[in-house]
Amino acid sequence: GSWCEPCQAEMPAIEAAYKELQPQGLVMLGISQKEDVSQSVSYAQAAGATFPIFWDPSMVWANVDPASVPEDLRQVAKDTKSWQVNNQPTHIFIDRNGIVQAVILSPMTTEQAVSYGKEILKIPYSGPALGPATPEASSSVSPAASPTA
């Protein structure tokens, strides 16, 4: 985000890796931490990032009024309350089955990010990672690799 100097320094490398791997099916998400997501989005746009930026899930709980949101959002907020990422930048590489394959707790070069991304893309999709194992569930899920930066 706008406050994280190592994140700012690696942004061009991460964006280059995303541009190289996104056409192959890689999904990259930026997570805003310790600041309002609008600040992170503004920074990312100014820095030329083209991948989506989301709000830190652990901050959702503090900003959800349980009486005014659907049950599923209440559950997400509750489930993510304990998530902790205390190192910036943190890169979590999640395969298309929802399994964490690598966690990198340091800035990355384009080459490093591309290497991890290519390894994630090699892992075949084996069905829904979460939810009931029903024909309806498996037909509604589309495979996508999901490294998180």
Short mmCIF file of C-alpha atoms in Angstrom, two decimals:
data_model
loop_
_atom_site.label_atom_id
_atom_site.label_comp_id
_atom_site.label_asym_id
_atom_site.label_seq_id
_atom_site.Cartn_x
_atom_site.Cartn_y
_atom_site.Cartn_z
CA GLY A 1 0.00 0.00 0.00
CA SER A 2 0.88 3.63 0.13
CA TRP A 3 2.62 3.30 3.51
CA CYS A 4 4.74 0.18 2.81
CA GLU A 5 8.10 1.13 1.28
CA PRO A 6 9.18 -2.44 0.38
CA CYS A 7 5.77 -2.96 -1.28
CA GLN A 8 6.21 0.23 -3.27
CA ALA A 9 9.71 -0.81 -4.34
CA GLU A 10 8.54 -4.20 -5.65
CA MET A 11 5.33 -2.96 -7.32
CA PRO A 12 6.87 -2.73 -10.84
CA ALA A 13 8.22 -6.30 -10.56
CA ILE A 14 4.91 -7.69 -9.30
CA GLU A 15 2.97 -5.87 -12.03
CA ALA A 16 5.36 -7.21 -14.69
CA ALA A 17 4.88 -10.77 -13.40
CA TYR A 18 1.11 -10.29 -13.44
CA LYS A 19 1.14 -8.99 -17.02
CA GLU A 20 3.19 -12.00 -18.11
CA LEU A 21 1.12 -14.66 -16.34
CA GLN A 22 -2.42 -13.27 -16.37
CA PRO A 23 -3.01 -14.35 -20.00
CA GLN A 24 -2.16 -17.92 -18.88
CA GLY A 25 -4.87 -17.87 -16.22
CA LEU A 26 -3.06 -16.50 -13.18
CA VAL A 27 -5.20 -14.43 -10.82
CA MET A 28 -3.42 -11.92 -8.60
CA LEU A 29 -5.05 -9.96 -5.81
CA GLY A 30 -3.60 -7.10 -3.81
CA ILE A 31 -4.76 -6.82 -0.19
CA SER A 32 -4.96 -3.40 1.44
CA GLN A 33 -3.61 -3.42 5.00
CA LYS A 34 -3.47 -0.79 7.70
CA GLU A 35 -5.23 1.83 5.59
CA ASP A 36 -8.55 2.40 3.94
CA VAL A 37 -8.87 0.39 0.74
CA SER A 38 -9.52 3.60 -1.24
CA GLN A 39 -6.03 4.82 -0.32
CA SER A 40 -4.51 1.55 -1.49
CA VAL A 41 -6.49 1.59 -4.73
CA SER A 42 -5.43 5.19 -5.41
CA TYR A 43 -1.80 4.27 -4.77
CA ALA A 44 -2.01 1.16 -6.96
CA GLN A 45 -3.59 3.13 -9.82
CA ALA A 46 -0.90 5.81 -9.58
CA ALA A 47 1.77 3.08 -9.58
CA GLY A 48 0.28 1.46 -12.70
CA ALA A 49 -0.99 -1.75 -11.07
CA THR A 50 -3.68 -3.49 -13.11
CA PHE A 51 -4.58 -6.33 -10.71
CA PRO A 52 -7.51 -5.88 -8.31
CA ILE A 53 -7.02 -4.49 -4.80
CA PHE A 54 -9.16 -5.73 -1.90
CA TRP A 55 -9.53 -4.85 1.75
CA ASP A 56 -7.60 -6.78 4.42
CA PRO A 57 -10.06 -9.50 5.53
CA SER A 58 -9.06 -9.12 9.18
CA MET A 59 -10.34 -5.54 9.07
CA VAL A 60 -13.78 -6.60 7.85
CA TRP A 61 -14.93 -7.70 11.30
CA ALA A 62 -14.32 -4.26 12.80
CA ASN A 63 -16.43 -2.64 10.08
CA VAL A 64 -19.41 -5.00 9.91
CA ASP A 65 -22.65 -4.31 11.77
CA PRO A 66 -23.91 -7.86 12.29
CA ALA A 67 -27.53 -6.68 12.34
CA SER A 68 -27.34 -5.08 8.91
CA VAL A 69 -25.56 -7.66 6.74
CA PRO A 70 -26.48 -11.07 5.33
CA GLU A 71 -25.51 -14.18 7.28
CA ASP A 72 -22.80 -15.16 4.78
CA LEU A 73 -21.01 -11.81 5.20
CA ARG A 74 -21.28 -12.11 8.98
CA GLN A 75 -19.66 -15.55 8.71
CA VAL A 76 -16.83 -14.27 6.48
CA ALA A 77 -16.19 -11.39 8.86
CA LYS A 78 -16.14 -13.77 11.83
CA ASP A 79 -13.89 -16.30 10.07
CA THR A 80 -11.33 -13.70 8.99
CA LYS A 81 -11.14 -11.93 12.35
CA SER A 82 -8.13 -14.02 13.39
CA TRP A 83 -6.19 -13.82 10.11
CA GLN A 84 -2.84 -12.18 10.69
CA VAL A 85 -0.23 -10.99 8.25
CA ASN A 86 2.47 -9.20 10.20
CA ASN A 87 5.09 -8.90 7.50
CA GLN A 88 5.02 -6.65 4.47
CA PRO A 89 5.16 -7.60 1.75
CA THR A 90 3.71 -11.08 2.11
CA HIS A 91 3.00 -13.18 -0.97
CA ILE A 92 0.66 -16.15 -0.61
CA PHE A 93 0.56 -18.48 -3.61
CA ILE A 94 -2.70 -20.44 -3.68
CA ASP A 95 -3.33 -23.04 -6.35
CA ARG A 96 -6.57 -23.41 -8.29
CA ASN A 97 -7.75 -25.95 -5.71
CA GLY A 98 -7.50 -23.41 -2.89
CA ILE A 99 -4.36 -24.92 -1.36
CA VAL A 100 -1.57 -22.63 -0.18
CA GLN A 101 1.56 -23.75 -2.02
CA ALA A 102 4.04 -21.08 -0.86
CA VAL A 103 4.31 -18.08 1.43
CA ILE A 104 7.06 -15.58 0.69
CA LEU A 105 7.80 -13.01 3.41
CA SER A 106 10.03 -10.68 1.44
CA PRO A 107 10.01 -8.49 -1.64
CA MET A 108 10.13 -10.42 -4.92
CA THR A 109 11.73 -9.79 -8.28
CA THR A 110 9.79 -10.28 -11.49
CA GLU A 111 11.70 -13.51 -12.12
CA GLN A 112 10.87 -14.90 -8.67
CA ALA A 113 7.18 -14.02 -8.93
CA VAL A 114 6.96 -15.50 -12.44
CA SER A 115 8.69 -18.69 -11.28
CA TYR A 116 6.24 -19.21 -8.39
CA GLY A 117 3.31 -18.29 -10.64
CA LYS A 118 4.35 -20.82 -13.28
CA GLU A 119 4.56 -23.55 -10.65
CA ILE A 120 1.04 -22.71 -9.44
CA LEU A 121 -0.31 -22.80 -13.00
CA LYS A 122 1.06 -26.34 -13.47
CA ILE A 123 -1.14 -27.76 -10.70
CA PRO A 124 -4.29 -29.28 -12.22
CA TYR A 125 -7.73 -28.34 -10.99
CA SER A 126 -9.24 -31.24 -9.05
CA GLY A 127 -12.66 -29.86 -8.15
CA PRO A 128 -14.09 -27.40 -5.66
CA ALA A 129 -11.77 -26.72 -2.76
CA LEU A 130 -14.64 -25.76 -0.44
CA GLY A 131 -18.29 -26.59 -0.08
CA PRO A 132 -20.30 -29.73 -0.63
CA ALA A 133 -19.13 -32.33 -3.12
CA THR A 134 -22.23 -32.29 -5.30
CA PRO A 135 -22.59 -32.24 -9.08
CA GLU A 136 -24.25 -28.82 -8.82
CA ALA A 137 -21.32 -27.38 -6.86
CA SER A 138 -18.66 -28.74 -9.19
CA SER A 139 -20.42 -27.50 -12.31
CA SER A 140 -20.68 -23.96 -10.98
CA VAL A 141 -17.00 -23.56 -10.05
CA SER A 142 -14.58 -22.41 -12.69
CA PRO A 143 -10.90 -23.20 -12.21
CA ALA A 144 -8.51 -20.31 -11.69
CA ALA A 145 -5.05 -20.06 -10.18
CA SER A 146 -5.02 -17.57 -7.35
CA PRO A 147 -1.63 -16.30 -6.16
CA THR A 148 -2.04 -13.39 -3.77
CA ALA A 149 0.41 -10.60 -3.57
#
